[in-house]
CSV table of C-alpha atoms and ligand atoms in Angstrom, one decimal:
chain,number,residue,atom,x,y,z
A,1,MET,CA,25.4,8.9,-14.6
A,2,SER,CA,25.4,5.8,-12.5
A,3,LEU,CA,22.9,3.1,-13.0
A,4,ARG,CA,19.5,3.5,-11.1
A,5,PRO,CA,19.5,1.0,-8.0
A,6,GLU,CA,16.4,-0.6,-9.6
A,7,ARG,CA,18.5,-1.7,-12.6
A,8,GLN,CA,21.3,-3.1,-10.8
A,9,ALA,CA,19.8,-6.0,-8.8
A,10,PRO,CA,16.6,-7.2,-7.2
A,11,PRO,CA,15.8,-5.2,-4.0
A,12,GLU,CA,16.5,-8.1,-1.5
A,13,PHE,CA,20.2,-8.2,-3.2
A,14,PHE,CA,20.7,-4.5,-3.8
A,15,TYR,CA,19.8,-3.6,-0.1
A,16,ASN,CA,22.5,-5.9,1.3
A,17,GLU,CA,24.5,-5.2,4.4
A,18,THR,CA,26.7,-2.5,3.0
A,19,GLU,CA,23.9,-0.7,1.5
A,20,ALA,CA,21.7,-1.0,4.6
A,21,ARG,CA,24.5,0.2,6.7
A,22,LYS,CA,24.4,3.7,4.8
A,23,TYR,CA,20.9,4.2,6.2
A,24,THR,CA,22.2,4.5,9.7
A,25,THR,CA,25.5,6.2,9.1
A,26,SER,CA,24.8,8.8,6.4
A,27,SER,CA,23.2,11.8,7.9
A,28,ARG,CA,22.2,13.1,4.5
A,29,ILE,CA,20.1,10.0,3.9
A,30,ILE,CA,18.6,10.0,7.4
A,31,ASP,CA,17.7,13.8,6.8
A,32,ILE,CA,16.2,13.2,3.4
A,33,GLN,CA,14.0,10.2,4.4
A,34,ALA,CA,12.9,12.0,7.5
A,35,LYS,CA,11.8,15.2,5.5
A,36,LEU,CA,9.9,12.9,2.8
A,37,THR,CA,8.2,11.0,5.8
A,38,GLU,CA,7.0,14.3,7.2
A,39,ARG,CA,5.7,15.5,3.9
A,40,ALA,CA,3.9,12.0,3.3
A,41,LEU,CA,2.2,12.4,6.7
A,42,GLU,CA,1.0,15.8,6.0
A,43,LEU,CA,-0.5,14.6,2.8
A,44,LEU,CA,-1.9,11.7,4.6
A,45,ALA,CA,-4.2,14.3,6.3
A,46,LEU,CA,-5.2,12.2,9.3
A,47,PRO,CA,-7.8,13.8,11.5
A,48,ASP,CA,-6.3,16.4,13.7
A,49,ASP,CA,-7.3,15.1,17.0
A,50,GLY,CA,-4.1,13.9,18.7
A,51,VAL,CA,-5.2,10.2,18.8
A,52,PRO,CA,-2.5,8.0,17.5
A,53,ARG,CA,-3.4,5.7,14.3
A,54,LEU,CA,-2.4,2.3,13.1
A,55,LEU,CA,-0.4,3.0,9.8
A,56,LEU,CA,1.5,0.9,7.3
A,57,ASP,CA,5.1,1.7,6.2
A,58,ILE,CA,5.5,0.0,2.8
A,59,GLY,CA,9.1,-0.6,2.1
A,60,CYS,CA,10.0,0.4,5.6
A,61,GLY,CA,13.9,-0.6,5.2
A,62,SER,CA,16.0,0.2,8.2
A,63,GLY,CA,12.9,2.2,9.8
A,64,LEU,CA,13.9,5.7,9.1
A,65,SER,CA,10.4,6.5,7.7
A,66,GLY,CA,9.0,4.6,10.6
A,67,GLU,CA,10.9,6.5,13.3
A,68,THR,CA,9.1,9.7,12.1
A,69,LEU,CA,5.8,8.0,12.3
A,70,SER,CA,6.7,7.1,16.0
A,71,GLU,CA,7.7,10.5,16.9
A,72,HIS,CA,4.2,11.5,16.0
A,73,GLY,CA,2.8,8.9,18.2
A,74,HIS,CA,1.5,6.5,15.7
A,75,GLN,CA,1.6,2.7,15.7
A,76,TRP,CA,2.9,1.2,12.6
A,77,ILE,CA,3.6,-2.2,10.7
A,78,GLY,CA,6.6,-1.9,8.3
A,79,LEU,CA,7.1,-4.4,5.5
A,80,ASP,CA,10.2,-4.9,3.5
A,81,ILE,CA,11.8,-7.6,1.3
A,82,SER,CA,15.2,-6.9,2.6
A,83,GLN,CA,16.5,-9.0,5.6
A,84,SER,CA,19.6,-6.8,5.9
A,85,MET,CA,17.4,-3.4,5.9
A,86,LEU,CA,15.3,-5.1,8.7
A,87,ASP,CA,18.2,-6.1,10.6
A,88,ILE,CA,19.2,-2.5,10.7
A,89,ALA,CA,15.7,-1.6,11.8
A,90,LEU,CA,16.2,-4.0,14.7
A,91,GLU,CA,19.5,-2.7,15.6
A,92,ARG,CA,18.0,0.9,15.7
A,93,GLU,CA,15.1,-0.6,18.0
A,94,THR,CA,12.5,1.0,15.9
A,95,GLU,CA,9.0,0.8,17.6
A,96,GLY,CA,6.8,-0.6,14.7
A,97,ASP,CA,6.3,-4.2,14.0
A,98,LEU,CA,8.3,-5.5,11.1
A,99,LEU,CA,7.4,-8.1,8.5
A,100,LEU,CA,9.7,-9.6,5.8
A,101,SER,CA,7.5,-9.6,2.9
A,102,ASP,CA,7.4,-8.8,-0.8
A,103,ILE,CA,4.6,-6.2,-1.5
A,104,GLY,CA,4.5,-7.4,-5.0
A,105,GLN,CA,3.0,-10.7,-3.7
A,106,GLY,CA,0.2,-8.6,-2.2
A,107,LEU,CA,-0.2,-7.6,1.6
A,108,GLY,CA,-1.6,-10.4,3.7
A,109,LEU,CA,-3.8,-7.9,5.8
A,110,ARG,CA,-7.3,-8.2,7.1
A,111,PRO,CA,-9.8,-5.9,5.3
A,112,GLY,CA,-10.5,-2.3,6.5
A,113,THR,CA,-7.9,-2.6,9.4
A,114,MET,CA,-5.2,0.2,8.5
A,115,ASP,CA,-6.0,4.0,9.2
A,116,GLY,CA,-3.5,4.8,6.4
A,117,ALA,CA,-0.3,3.9,4.6
A,118,ILE,CA,2.9,5.6,3.7
A,119,SER,CA,5.6,4.3,1.5
A,120,ILE,CA,9.0,6.3,1.0
A,121,SER,CA,11.2,5.6,-2.1
A,122,ALA,CA,10.0,1.9,-2.4
A,123,VAL,CA,7.2,1.3,-4.8
A,124,GLN,CA,9.1,2.0,-8.0
A,125,TRP,CA,11.0,-1.3,-7.4
A,126,LEU,CA,7.8,-3.1,-8.4
A,127,CYS,CA,8.4,-1.9,-12.0
A,128,ASN,CA,11.5,-3.9,-12.5
A,129,ALA,CA,11.0,-7.5,-13.8
A,130,ASP,CA,14.2,-8.7,-12.2
A,131,LYS,CA,13.1,-12.5,-12.2
A,132,SER,CA,11.4,-14.4,-14.8
A,133,CYS,CA,8.5,-15.0,-12.4
A,134,ASN,CA,8.1,-11.2,-11.9
A,135,HIS,CA,5.7,-9.3,-14.0
A,136,PRO,CA,5.5,-5.7,-13.1
A,137,ARG,CA,2.0,-5.3,-14.1
A,138,THR,CA,0.7,-8.5,-12.1
A,139,ARG,CA,2.8,-7.3,-9.1
A,140,LEU,CA,1.4,-3.7,-9.1
A,141,LYS,CA,-2.0,-5.2,-9.4
A,142,GLN,CA,-1.4,-7.5,-6.6
A,143,PHE,CA,0.0,-4.8,-4.5
A,144,PHE,CA,-2.6,-2.0,-5.1
A,145,GLY,CA,-5.5,-4.5,-4.9
A,146,SER,CA,-4.4,-5.8,-1.4
A,147,LEU,CA,-3.6,-2.3,-0.2
A,148,TYR,CA,-7.0,-1.0,-1.3
A,149,LYS,CA,-8.6,-3.7,0.6
A,150,CYS,CA,-6.9,-3.4,4.0
A,151,LEU,CA,-7.4,0.3,4.3
A,152,ALA,CA,-10.3,1.5,6.4
A,153,ARG,CA,-13.1,3.5,4.7
A,154,GLY,CA,-11.9,7.0,3.7
A,155,ALA,CA,-8.3,6.1,4.6
A,156,ARG,CA,-5.4,7.3,2.3
A,157,ALA,CA,-2.1,6.1,1.1
A,158,VAL,CA,0.7,8.4,0.3
A,159,LEU,CA,3.4,7.0,-1.8
A,160,GLN,CA,6.6,8.8,-2.6
A,161,ILE,CA,8.2,7.4,-5.5
A,162,TYR,CA,11.2,7.8,-7.8
A,163,PRO,CA,9.8,6.8,-11.4
A,164,GLU,CA,12.5,6.1,-14.0
A,165,ASN,CA,10.4,8.1,-16.7
A,166,ALA,CA,7.0,9.1,-17.6
A,167,PRO,CA,5.6,5.7,-18.7
A,168,GLN,CA,6.7,4.1,-15.5
A,169,LEU,CA,5.0,6.8,-13.6
A,170,GLU,CA,1.9,6.2,-15.8
A,171,MET,CA,2.2,2.6,-15.3
A,172,ILE,CA,2.1,2.9,-11.5
A,173,SER,CA,-0.7,5.3,-11.3
A,174,ALA,CA,-2.8,3.5,-13.7
A,175,ALA,CA,-2.5,0.4,-11.7
A,176,ALA,CA,-3.6,2.1,-8.6
A,177,LEU,CA,-6.7,3.5,-10.3
A,178,ARG,CA,-7.7,0.1,-11.7
A,179,CYS,CA,-7.8,-1.1,-8.2
A,180,GLY,CA,-10.4,1.4,-7.3
A,181,PHE,CA,-8.0,4.2,-5.8
A,182,SER,CA,-9.0,7.7,-6.7
A,183,GLY,CA,-6.4,10.5,-6.1
A,184,GLY,CA,-3.7,12.5,-7.6
A,185,LEU,CA,0.0,13.0,-8.1
A,186,VAL,CA,1.5,15.9,-6.0
A,187,VAL,CA,4.8,17.1,-7.5
A,188,ASP,CA,6.8,19.0,-5.2
A,189,TYR,CA,9.5,21.5,-6.7
A,190,PRO,CA,8.8,20.2,-10.2
A,191,HIS,CA,11.3,22.4,-12.0
A,192,SER,CA,14.3,21.3,-10.0
A,193,THR,CA,15.9,18.1,-10.9
A,194,ARG,CA,17.3,17.5,-7.6
A,195,ALA,CA,14.5,18.6,-5.2
A,196,LYS,CA,11.5,17.3,-7.4
A,197,LYS,CA,9.6,14.7,-5.6
A,198,TYR,CA,6.4,12.7,-6.7
A,199,PHE,CA,3.9,11.8,-4.0
A,200,LEU,CA,1.1,9.6,-5.2
A,201,CYS,CA,-1.9,10.4,-3.0
A,202,LEU,CA,-4.5,7.8,-3.1
A,203,MET,CA,-7.9,7.6,-1.5
A,204,CYS,CA,-10.3,4.6,-1.2
A,205,GLY,CA,-13.2,5.2,-3.2
A,206,PRO,CA,-14.4,7.9,-5.7
A,207,PRO,CA,-13.2,11.5,-5.0
A,208,SER,CA,-15.7,13.7,-3.0
A,209,THR,CA,-15.7,17.2,-2.2
A,210,SER,CA,-14.8,16.5,1.4
A,211,THR,CA,-11.6,14.6,0.4
A,212,SER,CA,-10.1,17.4,-1.9
A,213,LEU,CA,-6.6,17.0,-3.1
A,214,PRO,CA,-3.8,18.4,-1.0
A,215,LYS,CA,-1.6,21.3,-2.3
A,216,ALA,CA,1.8,20.9,-3.6
A,217,LYS,CA,4.7,22.7,-2.0
A,218,GLY,CA,5.5,26.0,-3.3
A,219,LEU,CA,2.1,26.6,-4.8
A,220,ASP,CA,1.2,29.5,-2.5
A,221,ARG,CA,2.9,32.1,-4.5
A,222,GLY,CA,0.1,34.5,-4.3
A,223,SER,CA,2.4,36.0,-1.7
A,224,GLU,CA,4.7,37.3,-4.6
A,225,SER,CA,2.4,40.2,-5.2
A,226,GLU,CA,2.9,41.2,-1.5
A,227,GLY,CA,6.5,41.7,-2.5
A,228,SER,CA,8.0,38.4,-1.6
A,229,SER,CA,11.3,38.1,-3.3
A,230,ASP,CA,11.8,34.4,-2.7
A,231,ALA,CA,12.5,33.6,-6.3
A,232,ASP,CA,14.1,30.3,-5.3
A,233,GLU,CA,10.6,29.1,-4.2
A,234,GLU,CA,9.2,26.8,-6.9
A,235,ALA,CA,5.6,26.1,-7.6
A,236,GLY,CA,4.5,22.4,-7.2
A,237,THR,CA,1.9,21.0,-9.3
A,238,VAL,CA,-1.1,18.7,-8.5
A,239,ASP,CA,-2.5,16.4,-11.1
A,240,ILE,CA,-5.8,14.7,-10.7
A,241,LEU,CA,-5.5,11.0,-11.9
A,242,GLU,CA,-7.9,9.9,-14.2
A,243,ARG,CA,-8.4,6.4,-15.7
A,244,LYS,CA,-7.3,6.5,-19.4
A,245,ARG,CA,-10.0,4.0,-20.8
A,246,PRO,CA,-11.7,5.1,-24.1
A,247,SER,CA,-15.0,6.1,-23.3
A,248,LYS,CA,-18.2,4.3,-24.8
A,249,LYS,CA,-18.7,7.3,-27.1
A,250,GLN,CA,-15.3,7.3,-28.4
A,251,LYS,CA,-15.5,3.7,-29.1
A,252,ASP,CA,-18.7,4.0,-31.1
A,253,LYS,CA,-17.3,6.8,-33.3
A,254,LYS,CA,-14.5,4.5,-34.3
A,255,GLY,CA,-17.1,1.6,-34.8
A,256,LYS,CA,-18.2,0.6,-38.3
A,257,GLY,CA,-21.2,2.7,-39.5
A,258,ARG,CA,-24.1,2.2,-41.8
A,259,SER,CA,-22.2,3.0,-45.0
A,260,TRP,CA,-19.3,0.5,-44.0
A,261,VAL,CA,-22.0,-2.2,-43.7
A,262,LEU,CA,-23.7,-1.2,-47.0
A,263,LYS,CA,-20.3,-1.3,-48.8
A,264,LYS,CA,-19.4,-4.7,-47.3
A,265,LYS,CA,-22.8,-6.2,-48.3
A,266,GLU,CA,-22.5,-5.0,-51.8
A,267,GLN,CA,-19.1,-6.5,-52.1
A,268,ARG,CA,-20.4,-9.9,-51.1
A,269,ARG,CA,-23.4,-9.7,-53.4
A,270,HIS,CA,-20.8,-8.9,-56.0
A,271,ARG,CA,-18.9,-12.0,-55.2
A,272,GLY,CA,-21.9,-14.1,-55.7
A,273,TYR,CA,-23.2,-14.7,-52.3
A,274,THR,CA,-26.9,-15.3,-52.0
A,275,ASN,CA,-27.5,-15.1,-48.3
A,276,VAL,CA,-26.7,-11.4,-47.9
A,277,PRO,CA,-29.8,-9.9,-46.2
A,278,GLN,CA,-31.6,-7.0,-47.9
A,279,ASP,CA,-30.8,-3.4,-47.3
A,280,THR,CA,-33.5,-1.9,-45.0
A,281,LYS,CA,-33.8,1.2,-42.7
A,282,TYR,CA,-32.6,-1.1,-40.0
A,283,THR,CA,-29.2,-1.9,-41.6
A,284,GLY,CA,-26.2,-0.7,-39.6
A,285,ARG,CA,-28.4,0.7,-37.1
A,286,LYS,CA,-27.0,1.4,-33.7
A,287,ARG,CA,-28.3,-1.2,-31.2
A,288,LYS,CA,-29.4,0.2,-27.6
A,289,SER,CA,-27.2,-1.1,-24.9
A,290,GLN,CA,-28.6,-3.7,-22.7
A,291,PHE,CA,-28.2,-1.7,-19.6
B,1,MET,CA,5.8,-9.0,16.6
B,2,ARG,CA,3.0,-7.9,18.9
B,3,LEU,CA,-0.5,-9.1,18.8
B,4,ILE,CA,-1.9,-6.0,17.3
B,5,THR,CA,-0.1,-7.0,14.1
B,6,HIS,CA,-1.1,-10.6,14.5
B,7,ASN,CA,-4.7,-9.7,14.7
B,8,MET,CA,-4.5,-7.9,11.3
B,9,LEU,CA,-2.3,-10.6,9.5
B,10,SER,CA,-3.8,-13.3,7.3
B,11,CYS,CA,-2.4,-15.9,5.1
B,12,ASN,CA,-1.9,-14.6,1.6
B,13,ILE,CA,-1.2,-17.9,-0.3
B,14,LYS,CA,-3.0,-18.2,-3.6
B,15,GLY,CA,-6.1,-20.1,-3.3
B,16,VAL,CA,-6.3,-19.9,0.5
B,17,THR,CA,-9.9,-18.7,1.5
B,18,ASN,CA,-9.5,-19.3,5.3
B,19,GLY,CA,-6.1,-17.9,6.0
B,20,TYR,CA,-7.3,-16.2,9.3
B,21,PRO,CA,-6.3,-16.1,12.1
B,22,LEU,CA,-2.9,-17.6,11.9
B,23,GLY,CA,-2.0,-20.0,14.7
B,24,ILE,CA,1.0,-19.1,16.9
B,25,GLU,CA,4.0,-21.3,17.8
B,26,ALA,CA,5.9,-19.5,20.4
B,27,SER,CA,9.3,-20.4,21.7
B,28,ARG,CA,10.4,-17.1,23.1
B,29,LEU,CA,8.7,-13.9,24.1
B,30,GLU,CA,9.7,-10.6,25.2
B,31,THR,CA,7.9,-8.0,27.2
B,32,LYS,CA,8.6,-4.3,26.5
B,33,GLU,CA,6.7,-1.8,28.5
B,34,SER,CA,4.9,1.0,26.6
B,35,GLU,CA,2.8,3.9,27.5
B,36,LEU,CA,-0.8,3.1,27.8
B,37,ASN,CA,-3.0,5.4,25.4
B,38,PRO,CA,-6.8,4.8,26.3
B,39,GLU,CA,-7.8,6.8,23.1
B,40,PHE,CA,-5.8,4.8,20.8
B,41,LEU,CA,-7.3,1.5,22.5
B,42,ARG,CA,-10.8,2.9,21.9
B,43,LYS,CA,-10.0,3.7,18.4
B,44,ILE,CA,-8.5,0.2,17.5
B,45,PHE,CA,-11.0,-1.7,19.4
B,46,PRO,CA,-13.7,-1.9,16.8
B,47,LYS,CA,-11.2,-3.1,14.3
B,48,LEU,CA,-10.1,-6.0,16.1
B,49,GLU,CA,-11.3,-9.6,16.0
B,50,TRP,CA,-11.7,-10.2,19.6
B,51,LYS,CA,-11.8,-14.0,19.6
B,52,ALA,CA,-8.6,-14.1,17.6
B,53,LEU,CA,-7.0,-11.7,20.0
B,54,ARG,CA,-8.1,-13.5,23.1
B,55,ASP,CA,-7.0,-17.1,21.5
B,56,ALA,CA,-3.7,-15.6,20.5
B,57,ALA,CA,-3.2,-14.2,23.9
B,58,HIS,CA,-4.0,-17.6,25.4
B,59,SER,CA,-1.2,-19.3,23.4
B,60,LEU,CA,1.2,-16.8,24.7
B,61,GLY,CA,0.2,-17.6,28.2
B,62,LEU,CA,-1.9,-14.4,28.8
B,63,ASN,CA,-5.1,-15.3,30.4
B,64,ASP,CA,-6.7,-11.9,31.5
B,65,LEU,CA,-8.6,-11.1,28.4
B,66,PRO,CA,-12.5,-11.5,29.0
B,67,GLU,CA,-14.3,-13.8,26.5
B,68,HIS,CA,-17.1,-11.3,26.0
B,69,VAL,CA,-16.5,-7.6,25.6
B,70,GLU,CA,-18.5,-4.6,24.9
B,71,PRO,CA,-17.4,-1.1,24.3
B,72,SER,CA,-18.2,0.2,27.9
B,73,MET,CA,-15.6,-1.9,29.2
B,74,LEU,CA,-13.2,0.6,27.5
B,75,GLU,CA,-13.7,2.8,30.6
B,76,ASP,CA,-12.4,0.3,33.0
B,77,ALA,CA,-8.9,0.9,34.0
B,78,ASP,CA,-8.1,-2.8,34.7
B,79,PHE,CA,-9.5,-3.9,31.5
B,80,LEU,CA,-7.4,-1.3,29.6
B,81,LYS,CA,-4.4,-2.5,31.3
B,82,ASN,CA,-4.8,-5.9,30.4
B,83,PHE,CA,-6.0,-5.2,26.9
B,84,HIS,CA,-2.9,-2.8,26.4
B,85,HIS,CA,-0.6,-5.3,27.7
B,86,ALA,CA,-1.7,-8.2,25.4
B,87,LEU,CA,-2.0,-6.1,22.4
B,88,LEU,CA,1.0,-3.9,22.6
B,89,GLU,CA,3.6,-5.1,25.3
B,90,VAL,CA,4.1,-8.8,24.6
B,91,HIS,CA,6.5,-9.5,21.6
B,92,LEU,CA,6.8,-12.8,19.9
B,93,GLU,CA,10.5,-13.1,19.4
B,94,GLU,CA,10.9,-16.7,18.1
B,95,GLY,CA,8.4,-19.3,16.8
B,96,ALA,CA,6.0,-19.4,13.8
B,97,LEU,CA,2.7,-18.4,12.5
B,98,ILE,CA,0.8,-21.1,11.0
B,99,CYS,CA,-1.8,-20.8,8.2
B,100,PRO,CA,-5.1,-22.5,9.5
B,101,GLU,CA,-5.9,-23.8,6.2
B,102,THR,CA,-2.8,-25.2,4.8
B,103,GLY,CA,-0.6,-25.6,7.8
B,104,ARG,CA,2.1,-23.6,6.1
B,105,ARG,CA,4.6,-22.2,8.8
B,106,PHE,CA,5.9,-18.6,8.6
B,107,PRO,CA,8.8,-18.6,10.8
B,108,VAL,CA,9.4,-15.7,13.2
B,109,THR,CA,13.1,-14.9,13.9
B,110,LYS,CA,14.3,-11.9,15.9
B,111,GLY,CA,10.8,-10.8,16.2
B,112,VAL,CA,10.2,-10.7,12.5
B,113,PRO,CA,7.7,-13.1,10.7
B,114,ASN,CA,9.1,-14.2,7.4
B,115,MET,CA,5.8,-13.8,5.2
B,116,LEU,CA,7.7,-14.3,1.8
B,117,LEU,CA,5.8,-16.7,-0.4
B,118,ASN,CA,7.3,-19.3,-2.8
B,119,GLU,CA,6.8,-18.8,-6.5
B,120,ASP,CA,4.0,-21.5,-6.5
B,121,GLU,CA,2.2,-20.0,-3.6
B,122,VAL,CA,1.6,-16.6,-5.4
C,301,LIG,C1,15.2,3.5,-0.6
C,301,LIG,S1,14.7,2.3,0.5
C,301,LIG,C2,13.7,3.3,1.7
C,301,LIG,C3,13.5,2.7,2.9
C,301,LIG,C4,12.6,3.4,4.0
C,301,LIG,N1,11.3,3.7,3.6
C,301,LIG,C5,13.3,4.7,4.3
C,301,LIG,O1,12.7,5.8,4.0
C,301,LIG,O2,14.4,4.8,4.9
C,301,LIG,C6,13.6,1.2,-0.3
C,301,LIG,C7,13.0,-0.1,0.5
C,301,LIG,O3,12.3,-0.7,-0.5
C,301,LIG,C8,12.5,-2.0,-0.1
C,301,LIG,N2,11.6,-2.7,-1.2
C,301,LIG,C9,12.0,-2.8,-2.5
C,301,LIG,N3,11.2,-3.5,-3.2
C,301,LIG,C10,10.3,-4.2,-2.3
C,301,LIG,C11,9.2,-5.2,-2.3
C,301,LIG,N4,8.9,-5.8,-3.4
C,301,LIG,N5,8.7,-5.5,-1.2
C,301,LIG,C12,9.0,-5.0,0.0
C,301,LIG,N6,9.9,-4.0,0.2
C,301,LIG,C13,10.7,-3.6,-1.0
C,301,LIG,C14,13.9,-2.2,-0.3
C,301,LIG,O4,14.1,-3.4,0.4
C,301,LIG,C15,14.3,-1.0,0.7
C,301,LIG,O5,14.5,-1.3,2.0
């Protein structure tokens, strides 16, 4: 197994001229990125009115993902940290505007301006602390916080990511939720190591019934009963993301109860303290919260 | 970079509270024709800061945008033409964007603004 790109060098060095060149010459890469973008657009679920939208392409690289956006008629702004990748995008004369920027420093965009955002194979890069000044958690927070702000009300962000492992996936989605997003993880072809793809689908604000979560690919296996023999078709999975914060109740349970307080007071009296309050019916009683 | 993007960009330096709009220093522009889509213009219109757009257009030598605008103008063909041209057809190729609060320059080369911040600006 070769080392993951994210572990080899920071993105602005890994995506050098040679690596960037691959993104114009390898038809396999071009094909994969186009398919991922088509899928991300589908999950973005823009209103079906034929009107172009203004979208963000986060980690746009050489513009392969952006080209798919243009094919659908959309205007887009692409951000990338690698000058070499952007140079290729310029060579390809992609239609979106390009910005050389590090998404881990936050997106400098005015609030409420973007109709949606996609990101193809880029965000997992934020999990690598490749410089001493890079703290993954801080950078994820900067990124998701500023992304949340710049999206218009009700807009979505669909981020296709290659997480290194489960904790990394958890770190990315938790960071998104902490910044106010709701949403879920759509996993296409979850049982195939090669085809498996993670799409983090984020919505601004709390989930509502009108913004239901999209379906994963391959889920409609109901057709099986009708005699479909497409055994290769694999079911996708959808997970609703939930903030994993211990609830108030759980905390209280673990809190120190009346018996603990009584024991401690007894101990202190035993040691000769004279300022220990009397035991009454109020001792160790739960206090009402202030709100 | 076109003015549609300029209109959305603001300075991201830590501690800056008035980073919008970015000033423009233009040393080379390019005009690339593109198809006018009235629907898109109507859609994007309410999201734009009109004054910032008009001032930015001025600094690129485009003087056809009116000072005062109202949605009804979006039905006027001449207005749409000028609006489309300023917003989507003129590209800042070489120059710089300037933070209004700190004066920090973000150089623009080959049409791409360099918005990377230094360590002490994050
Ligand atoms: C696998 S490439 C994908 C490029 C493009 N989305 C596509 O589909 O062809 C990942 C891109 O993410 C960019 N990237 C990684 N970390 C970044 C960061 N912190 N800020 C901006 N871009 C970043 C890299 O420079 C690279 O161009």
